């Protein structure tokens, strides 16, 4: 009998992972709270339960495991629910990170406290308890700063603080985006930022994904912190990249991940790398499913799935085979407008350098203000003969998409 993999997330970005698991010959069960989750159409079976509802997911997973089909592994894809995954793994006695590791990666203050105690380089940080606490911290630390929820994701509730920011608004914005109403502040370190994606195998860290984060729209969307894609391979020196990989490995050990996936956000300031935060899950934005394989030739998803099933990893499969230039960029229609028509999609299909695109808006969609990453209207991934060529191709492809709006 084929092994059964439970994927806790059925959104559009989970579909490549579901398809990969099917290619591997697995029986795939997808769990999601949306009865119309797009991932259900690609799965062998489904469980309807919110990815954030741990108790319900446990109950339904145990019922499925005991009465329908034994579950051999559990994983989440492009969904920040490591605690749900770890708790299900613990309840079913199947491979997974510990609940403690999942809790540390889900609580930014607990994570930073652990990193601080283990002497891992991080920006200065502090938990806040009211707006006066924030104002006092600003008096002590000065600007610029970043305020964020302790337990959110996708840049929800995150804002840059400087002399132009409405401090009372920023406090409320962060608090409203926290399910526990917990807020923190950290120093904003100037310098390039990178996203990493690593596989942890028996305590050893293999950082396969390494992308320069693109923040060219930071001032345009101030005070919101909006990323506009990324570029691979990194422009950073081999020495700095090596230091970052060591730092990610130390972070993974700090939170106790021995077998699993660690996604890292790092900033390099004054030539020194700092961990902003890590997540014990596969990334969104099609980074692990499309960008990493295009850039490195490594099948990241299949190895992550093997780890989730407790299967052995052939380390030769983790060797980077090539270094193709890849760029990813997002789409930003005009906020407040209603989409009348989207032009240029057929042109994208004809561009050989466009390897993937995902348009998330449709005719009739009302474009919201861009305040977090879920606000972005779509993305595309391209390749090029050089870094500049890939970036140029991405910019050309973005400009080829034209949004027409209904006049108000």
GROMACS .gro file of C-alpha atoms in nm:
model
  408
    1UNK     CA    1   0.000   0.000   0.000
    2UNK     CA    2   0.127   0.348  -0.087
    3UNK     CA    3   0.224   0.570   0.202
    4UNK     CA    4  -0.019   0.845   0.299
    5UNK     CA    5   0.085   1.208   0.333
    6UNK     CA    6  -0.136   1.461   0.509
    7UNK     CA    7  -0.084   1.813   0.375
    8UNK     CA    8  -0.223   2.077   0.608
    9UNK     CA    9  -0.302   2.358   0.362
   10UNK     CA   10  -0.502   2.348   0.043
   11UNK     CA   11  -0.439   2.694  -0.099
   12UNK     CA   12  -0.320   2.758  -0.453
   13UNK     CA   13   0.046   2.770  -0.349
   14UNK     CA   14   0.017   2.422  -0.195
   15UNK     CA   15  -0.081   2.268  -0.529
   16UNK     CA   16   0.278   2.212  -0.655
   17UNK     CA   17   0.352   2.024  -0.333
   18UNK     CA   18   0.038   1.814  -0.369
   19UNK     CA   19   0.133   1.735  -0.727
   20UNK     CA   20   0.489   1.648  -0.625
   21UNK     CA   21   0.363   1.408  -0.358
   22UNK     CA   22   0.137   1.242  -0.614
   23UNK     CA   23   0.433   1.207  -0.854
   24UNK     CA   24   0.617   1.028  -0.574
   25UNK     CA   25   0.340   0.769  -0.562
   26UNK     CA   26   0.190   0.889  -0.235
   27UNK     CA   27  -0.174   0.889  -0.134
   28UNK     CA   28  -0.239   1.254  -0.054
   29UNK     CA   29  -0.492   1.385   0.196
   30UNK     CA   30  -0.533   1.762   0.210
   31UNK     CA   31  -0.672   1.941   0.515
   32UNK     CA   32  -0.811   2.294   0.490
   33UNK     CA   33  -1.093   2.495   0.641
   34UNK     CA   34  -1.212   2.619   0.302
   35UNK     CA   35  -1.459   2.367   0.160
   36UNK     CA   36  -1.364   2.495  -0.185
   37UNK     CA   37  -0.989   2.495  -0.129
   38UNK     CA   38  -0.821   2.467  -0.473
   39UNK     CA   39  -0.583   2.198  -0.345
   40UNK     CA   40  -0.871   1.957  -0.287
   41UNK     CA   41  -0.907   1.906  -0.662
   42UNK     CA   42  -0.554   1.759  -0.678
   43UNK     CA   43  -0.575   1.539  -0.367
   44UNK     CA   44  -0.690   1.181  -0.322
   45UNK     CA   45  -0.899   1.275  -0.019
   46UNK     CA   46  -0.976   1.572   0.201
   47UNK     CA   47  -1.034   1.681   0.558
   48UNK     CA   48  -1.225   2.002   0.621
   49UNK     CA   49  -1.071   2.179   0.918
   50UNK     CA   50  -0.911   2.519   0.958
   51UNK     CA   51  -0.533   2.497   0.939
   52UNK     CA   52  -0.523   2.715   1.253
   53UNK     CA   53  -0.774   2.503   1.447
   54UNK     CA   54  -0.534   2.260   1.610
   55UNK     CA   55  -0.790   2.068   1.814
   56UNK     CA   56  -1.028   2.010   1.523
   57UNK     CA   57  -0.742   1.914   1.290
   58UNK     CA   58  -0.617   1.665   1.549
   59UNK     CA   59  -0.962   1.515   1.597
   60UNK     CA   60  -1.032   1.473   1.227
   61UNK     CA   61  -0.680   1.349   1.152
   62UNK     CA   62  -0.702   1.085   1.426
   63UNK     CA   63  -1.044   0.977   1.301
   64UNK     CA   64  -0.905   0.948   0.949
   65UNK     CA   65  -0.595   0.763   1.066
   66UNK     CA   66  -0.790   0.516   1.282
   67UNK     CA   67  -1.093   0.455   1.063
   68UNK     CA   68  -1.005   0.526   0.700
   69UNK     CA   69  -0.635   0.510   0.621
   70UNK     CA   70  -0.313   0.522   0.821
   71UNK     CA   71  -0.131   0.855   0.790
   72UNK     CA   72   0.247   0.817   0.752
   73UNK     CA   73   0.357   1.179   0.739
   74UNK     CA   74   0.231   1.535   0.777
   75UNK     CA   75   0.353   1.863   0.631
   76UNK     CA   76   0.232   2.216   0.556
   77UNK     CA   77   0.305   2.406   0.237
   78UNK     CA   78   0.292   2.784   0.193
   79UNK     CA   79   0.095   2.805   0.516
   80UNK     CA   80   0.245   2.917   0.845
   81UNK     CA   81   0.098   2.647   1.071
   82UNK     CA   82   0.397   2.451   1.205
   83UNK     CA   83   0.233   2.412   1.546
   84UNK     CA   84  -0.068   2.240   1.388
   85UNK     CA   85   0.165   2.008   1.194
   86UNK     CA   86   0.385   1.929   1.494
   87UNK     CA   87   0.087   1.860   1.719
   88UNK     CA   88  -0.072   1.624   1.465
   89UNK     CA   89   0.262   1.444   1.419
   90UNK     CA   90   0.294   1.407   1.796
   91UNK     CA   91  -0.062   1.275   1.835
   92UNK     CA   92  -0.022   1.024   1.553
   93UNK     CA   93   0.334   0.925   1.654
   94UNK     CA   94   0.471   1.002   1.309
   95UNK     CA   95   0.785   1.201   1.210
   96UNK     CA   96   0.790   1.574   1.275
   97UNK     CA   97   0.956   1.852   1.468
   98UNK     CA   98   0.881   1.878   1.837
   99UNK     CA   99   0.594   2.086   1.965
  100UNK     CA  100   0.850   2.300   2.149
  101UNK     CA  101   1.034   2.375   1.822
  102UNK     CA  102   0.707   2.463   1.652
  103UNK     CA  103   0.607   2.693   1.938
  104UNK     CA  104   0.943   2.871   1.924
  105UNK     CA  105   0.908   2.930   1.550
  106UNK     CA  106   0.549   3.055   1.593
  107UNK     CA  107   0.617   3.309   1.869
  108UNK     CA  108   0.865   3.576   1.762
  109UNK     CA  109   0.945   3.685   2.118
  110UNK     CA  110   1.007   3.328   2.236
  111UNK     CA  111   1.220   3.272   1.927
  112UNK     CA  112   1.425   3.587   1.983
  113UNK     CA  113   1.466   3.507   2.353
  114UNK     CA  114   1.606   3.165   2.262
  115UNK     CA  115   1.837   3.309   1.999
  116UNK     CA  116   1.959   3.573   2.244
  117UNK     CA  117   2.034   3.311   2.509
  118UNK     CA  118   2.228   3.109   2.251
  119UNK     CA  119   2.431   3.412   2.135
  120UNK     CA  120   2.286   3.411   1.783
  121UNK     CA  121   2.308   3.745   1.602
  122UNK     CA  122   1.968   3.918   1.595
  123UNK     CA  123   1.848   4.279   1.582
  124UNK     CA  124   1.772   4.443   1.915
  125UNK     CA  125   1.411   4.367   2.011
  126UNK     CA  126   1.155   4.417   2.285
  127UNK     CA  127   0.800   4.309   2.363
  128UNK     CA  128   0.559   4.600   2.410
  129UNK     CA  129   0.256   4.611   2.637
  130UNK     CA  130   0.096   4.946   2.552
  131UNK     CA  131   0.147   5.248   2.331
  132UNK     CA  132   0.328   5.436   2.608
  133UNK     CA  133   0.577   5.150   2.622
  134UNK     CA  134   0.631   5.197   2.248
  135UNK     CA  135   0.681   5.573   2.283
  136UNK     CA  136   0.928   5.519   2.567
  137UNK     CA  137   1.124   5.271   2.356
  138UNK     CA  138   1.137   5.520   2.069
  139UNK     CA  139   1.278   5.779   2.309
  140UNK     CA  140   1.546   5.531   2.419
  141UNK     CA  141   1.633   5.370   2.087
  142UNK     CA  142   1.548   5.635   1.830
  143UNK     CA  143   1.442   5.569   1.469
  144UNK     CA  144   1.415   5.373   1.244
  145UNK     CA  145   1.233   5.079   1.404
  146UNK     CA  146   1.001   4.799   1.298
  147UNK     CA  147   0.679   4.725   1.486
  148UNK     CA  148   0.508   4.391   1.431
  149UNK     CA  149   0.268   4.137   1.585
  150UNK     CA  150   0.439   3.864   1.785
  151UNK     CA  151   0.238   3.589   1.616
  152UNK     CA  152   0.139   3.693   1.264
  153UNK     CA  153   0.278   3.627   0.918
  154UNK     CA  154   0.299   3.763   0.561
  155UNK     CA  155   0.395   4.112   0.684
  156UNK     CA  156   0.048   4.154   0.835
  157UNK     CA  157   0.058   4.427   1.097
  158UNK     CA  158   0.420   4.516   1.021
  159UNK     CA  159   0.517   4.883   0.987
  160UNK     CA  160   0.829   5.095   0.972
  161UNK     CA  161   0.857   5.361   1.235
  162UNK     CA  162   1.025   5.694   1.178
  163UNK     CA  163   0.946   6.059   1.246
  164UNK     CA  164   0.667   6.050   0.981
  165UNK     CA  165   0.480   5.752   1.131
  166UNK     CA  166   0.164   5.794   1.336
  167UNK     CA  167   0.274   5.602   1.645
  168UNK     CA  168  -0.075   5.546   1.784
  169UNK     CA  169  -0.189   5.411   1.447
  170UNK     CA  170   0.116   5.180   1.423
  171UNK     CA  171   0.048   5.038   1.770
  172UNK     CA  172  -0.314   4.961   1.686
  173UNK     CA  173  -0.222   4.823   1.342
  174UNK     CA  174   0.020   4.571   1.494
  175UNK     CA  175  -0.211   4.478   1.782
  176UNK     CA  176  -0.513   4.424   1.555
  177UNK     CA  177  -0.312   4.178   1.345
  178UNK     CA  178  -0.214   3.963   1.642
  179UNK     CA  179  -0.448   3.683   1.746
  180UNK     CA  180  -0.317   3.724   2.101
  181UNK     CA  181  -0.286   4.106   2.083
  182UNK     CA  182   0.088   4.088   2.148
  183UNK     CA  183   0.320   4.342   1.990
  184UNK     CA  184   0.696   4.379   1.959
  185UNK     CA  185   0.944   4.628   1.824
  186UNK     CA  186   1.291   4.573   1.683
  187UNK     CA  187   1.564   4.791   1.542
  188UNK     CA  188   1.557   4.837   1.166
  189UNK     CA  189   1.898   4.738   1.035
  190UNK     CA  190   1.998   4.891   0.703
  191UNK     CA  191   2.138   4.649   0.449
  192UNK     CA  192   2.050   4.378   0.197
  193UNK     CA  193   1.807   4.108   0.305
  194UNK     CA  194   1.799   3.747   0.192
  195UNK     CA  195   1.554   3.460   0.211
  196UNK     CA  196   1.693   3.113   0.273
  197UNK     CA  197   1.536   2.770   0.261
  198UNK     CA  198   1.714   2.482   0.430
  199UNK     CA  199   1.665   2.110   0.478
  200UNK     CA  200   1.775   1.980   0.817
  201UNK     CA  201   1.884   1.616   0.798
  202UNK     CA  202   1.988   1.444   1.121
  203UNK     CA  203   2.093   1.780   1.263
  204UNK     CA  204   2.293   1.888   0.959
  205UNK     CA  205   2.174   2.199   0.776
  206UNK     CA  206   2.171   2.211   0.396
  207UNK     CA  207   2.079   2.561   0.275
  208UNK     CA  208   1.970   2.513  -0.085
  209UNK     CA  209   1.756   2.822  -0.139
  210UNK     CA  210   1.932   3.159  -0.119
  211UNK     CA  211   1.757   3.465  -0.265
  212UNK     CA  212   1.820   3.839  -0.247
  213UNK     CA  213   1.494   3.999  -0.134
  214UNK     CA  214   1.372   4.290  -0.346
  215UNK     CA  215   1.251   4.591  -0.148
  216UNK     CA  216   1.258   4.853  -0.423
  217UNK     CA  217   0.900   4.958  -0.334
  218UNK     CA  218   0.972   5.014   0.034
  219UNK     CA  219   0.936   5.392   0.016
  220UNK     CA  220   0.636   5.376  -0.217
  221UNK     CA  221   0.435   5.168   0.030
  222UNK     CA  222   0.567   5.328   0.350
  223UNK     CA  223   0.501   5.260   0.635
  224UNK     CA  224   0.409   4.909   0.521
  225UNK     CA  225   0.694   4.664   0.459
  226UNK     CA  226   0.621   4.515   0.117
  227UNK     CA  227   0.862   4.281  -0.061
  228UNK     CA  228   0.858   4.278  -0.441
  229UNK     CA  229   1.012   3.939  -0.514
  230UNK     CA  230   1.372   3.825  -0.521
  231UNK     CA  231   1.675   3.736  -0.729
  232UNK     CA  232   1.891   3.425  -0.743
  233UNK     CA  233   2.181   3.363  -0.719
  234UNK     CA  234   2.276   3.617  -0.456
  235UNK     CA  235   2.505   3.908  -0.530
  236UNK     CA  236   2.660   3.870  -0.184
  237UNK     CA  237   3.018   3.746  -0.155
  238UNK     CA  238   3.086   3.376  -0.099
  239UNK     CA  239   3.222   3.467   0.245
  240UNK     CA  240   2.901   3.644   0.346
  241UNK     CA  241   2.685   3.366   0.204
  242UNK     CA  242   2.887   3.111   0.402
  243UNK     CA  243   2.841   3.317   0.720
  244UNK     CA  244   2.467   3.330   0.659
  245UNK     CA  245   2.446   2.954   0.610
  246UNK     CA  246   2.633   2.898   0.936
  247UNK     CA  247   2.396   3.142   1.111
  248UNK     CA  248   2.090   2.958   0.977
  249UNK     CA  249   2.236   2.628   1.094
  250UNK     CA  250   2.290   2.773   1.441
  251UNK     CA  251   1.933   2.905   1.446
  252UNK     CA  252   1.794   2.565   1.350
  253UNK     CA  253   1.992   2.401   1.631
  254UNK     CA  254   1.881   2.670   1.875
  255UNK     CA  255   1.513   2.592   1.826
  256UNK     CA  256   1.578   2.218   1.820
  257UNK     CA  257   1.508   2.119   1.460
  258UNK     CA  258   1.684   1.790   1.384
  259UNK     CA  259   1.488   1.684   1.078
  260UNK     CA  260   1.270   1.927   0.888
  261UNK     CA  261   1.261   2.253   0.694
  262UNK     CA  262   1.379   2.593   0.813
  263UNK     CA  263   1.295   2.910   0.623
  264UNK     CA  264   1.514   3.207   0.717
  265UNK     CA  265   1.487   3.586   0.685
  266UNK     CA  266   1.828   3.750   0.724
  267UNK     CA  267   1.965   4.101   0.698
  268UNK     CA  268   2.330   4.189   0.636
  269UNK     CA  269   2.418   4.515   0.811
  270UNK     CA  270   2.771   4.657   0.820
  271UNK     CA  271   2.894   4.329   0.668
  272UNK     CA  272   2.747   4.119   0.951
  273UNK     CA  273   2.444   3.888   0.905
  274UNK     CA  274   2.157   3.893   1.154
  275UNK     CA  275   1.860   3.658   1.181
  276UNK     CA  276   1.533   3.852   1.158
  277UNK     CA  277   1.327   3.537   1.208
  278UNK     CA  278   1.293   3.176   1.094
  279UNK     CA  279   0.995   2.956   1.017
  280UNK     CA  280   0.974   2.577   1.036
  281UNK     CA  281   0.776   2.535   0.717
  282UNK     CA  282   0.802   2.545   0.340
  283UNK     CA  283   0.792   2.897   0.202
  284UNK     CA  284   0.524   3.066  -0.005
  285UNK     CA  285   0.566   3.259  -0.327
  286UNK     CA  286   0.659   2.937  -0.509
  287UNK     CA  287   1.016   2.976  -0.378
  288UNK     CA  288   1.066   2.611  -0.283
  289UNK     CA  289   0.856   2.464  -0.562
  290UNK     CA  290   0.980   2.672  -0.859
  291UNK     CA  291   1.263   2.914  -0.786
  292UNK     CA  292   1.496   2.677  -0.600
  293UNK     CA  293   1.472   2.396  -0.860
  294UNK     CA  294   1.517   2.645  -1.145
  295UNK     CA  295   1.818   2.804  -0.976
  296UNK     CA  296   1.993   2.496  -0.833
  297UNK     CA  297   1.854   2.187  -1.003
  298UNK     CA  298   1.769   2.045  -0.658
  299UNK     CA  299   1.422   1.895  -0.612
  300UNK     CA  300   1.358   2.066  -0.279
  301UNK     CA  301   0.997   1.958  -0.237
  302UNK     CA  302   1.053   1.584  -0.280
  303UNK     CA  303   1.328   1.586  -0.018
  304UNK     CA  304   1.113   1.787   0.225
  305UNK     CA  305   0.835   1.532   0.177
  306UNK     CA  306   1.077   1.244   0.240
  307UNK     CA  307   1.181   1.407   0.567
  308UNK     CA  308   0.815   1.444   0.667
  309UNK     CA  309   0.769   1.071   0.605
  310UNK     CA  310   1.082   0.980   0.803
  311UNK     CA  311   1.254   0.841   0.495
  312UNK     CA  312   1.629   0.857   0.443
  313UNK     CA  313   1.773   1.133   0.224
  314UNK     CA  314   2.037   1.069  -0.038
  315UNK     CA  315   2.272   1.360   0.034
  316UNK     CA  316   2.390   1.359  -0.327
  317UNK     CA  317   2.039   1.478  -0.417
  318UNK     CA  318   2.108   1.796  -0.218
  319UNK     CA  319   2.416   1.893  -0.418
  320UNK     CA  320   2.358   2.213  -0.616
  321UNK     CA  321   2.383   2.117  -0.983
  322UNK     CA  322   2.362   2.455  -1.155
  323UNK     CA  323   2.336   2.827  -1.080
  324UNK     CA  324   2.072   2.958  -1.318
  325UNK     CA  325   1.971   3.324  -1.291
  326UNK     CA  326   1.613   3.354  -1.164
  327UNK     CA  327   1.402   3.659  -1.080
  328UNK     CA  328   1.058   3.677  -0.922
  329UNK     CA  329   0.838   3.985  -0.918
  330UNK     CA  330   0.488   4.065  -0.791
  331UNK     CA  331   0.200   4.254  -0.951
  332UNK     CA  332   0.051   4.568  -0.794
  333UNK     CA  333  -0.264   4.707  -0.961
  334UNK     CA  334  -0.398   5.044  -0.845
  335UNK     CA  335  -0.552   5.031  -0.497
  336UNK     CA  336  -0.920   5.117  -0.474
  337UNK     CA  337  -0.987   5.037  -0.837
  338UNK     CA  338  -1.214   4.765  -0.977
  339UNK     CA  339  -1.060   4.540  -1.242
  340UNK     CA  340  -1.242   4.568  -1.574
  341UNK     CA  341  -1.005   4.362  -1.786
  342UNK     CA  342  -0.658   4.208  -1.769
  343UNK     CA  343  -0.453   4.230  -2.089
  344UNK     CA  344  -0.127   4.058  -2.178
  345UNK     CA  345  -0.167   3.714  -2.020
  346UNK     CA  346  -0.136   3.541  -2.359
  347UNK     CA  347   0.184   3.736  -2.419
  348UNK     CA  348   0.330   3.592  -2.099
  349UNK     CA  349   0.267   3.241  -2.227
  350UNK     CA  350   0.474   3.318  -2.537
  351UNK     CA  351   0.776   3.446  -2.344
  352UNK     CA  352   1.024   3.158  -2.316
  353UNK     CA  353   1.196   3.316  -2.018
  354UNK     CA  354   0.870   3.323  -1.819
  355UNK     CA  355   0.872   2.991  -1.633
  356UNK     CA  356   0.567   3.048  -1.414
  357UNK     CA  357   0.303   3.309  -1.340
  358UNK     CA  358   0.005   3.333  -1.109
  359UNK     CA  359  -0.255   3.608  -1.157
  360UNK     CA  360  -0.463   3.624  -0.840
  361UNK     CA  361  -0.717   3.889  -0.941
  362UNK     CA  362  -1.004   3.864  -1.188
  363UNK     CA  363  -1.248   4.090  -1.365
  364UNK     CA  364  -1.460   4.257  -1.098
  365UNK     CA  365  -1.194   4.229  -0.826
  366UNK     CA  366  -1.172   4.535  -0.602
  367UNK     CA  367  -0.804   4.607  -0.540
  368UNK     CA  368  -0.736   4.668  -0.171
  369UNK     CA  369  -0.469   4.893  -0.026
  370UNK     CA  370  -0.132   4.718  -0.025
  371UNK     CA  371  -0.064   4.673   0.346
  372UNK     CA  372   0.081   4.319   0.358
  373UNK     CA  373   0.199   4.042   0.129
  374UNK     CA  374  -0.147   3.886   0.074
  375UNK     CA  375  -0.243   4.220  -0.088
  376UNK     CA  376  -0.022   4.144  -0.389
  377UNK     CA  377  -0.220   4.059  -0.701
  378UNK     CA  378   0.002   3.795  -0.853
  379UNK     CA  379   0.358   3.705  -0.942
  380UNK     CA  380   0.581   3.576  -1.215
  381UNK     CA  381   0.909   3.386  -1.221
  382UNK     CA  382   1.160   3.424  -1.504
  383UNK     CA  383   1.511   3.316  -1.595
  384UNK     CA  384   1.791   3.501  -1.772
  385UNK     CA  385   2.145   3.471  -1.906
  386UNK     CA  386   2.276   3.693  -1.627
  387UNK     CA  387   2.145   3.859  -1.313
  388UNK     CA  388   2.071   4.181  -1.499
  389UNK     CA  389   1.912   3.988  -1.785
  390UNK     CA  390   1.680   3.800  -1.547
  391UNK     CA  391   1.580   4.123  -1.371
  392UNK     CA  392   1.522   4.293  -1.707
  393UNK     CA  393   1.310   3.999  -1.824
  394UNK     CA  394   1.104   4.015  -1.505
  395UNK     CA  395   1.044   4.387  -1.541
  396UNK     CA  396   0.948   4.343  -1.908
  397UNK     CA  397   0.702   4.067  -1.819
  398UNK     CA  398   0.544   4.275  -1.543
  399UNK     CA  399   0.496   4.568  -1.781
  400UNK     CA  400   0.334   4.339  -2.036
  401UNK     CA  401   0.040   4.286  -1.798
  402UNK     CA  402  -0.203   4.575  -1.832
  403UNK     CA  403  -0.493   4.627  -1.594
  404UNK     CA  404  -0.800   4.814  -1.716
  405UNK     CA  405  -1.024   4.961  -1.449
  406UNK     CA  406  -1.392   5.041  -1.423
  407UNK     CA  407  -1.427   5.418  -1.408
  408UNK     CA  408  -1.589   5.535  -1.084
   0.00000   0.00000   0.00000
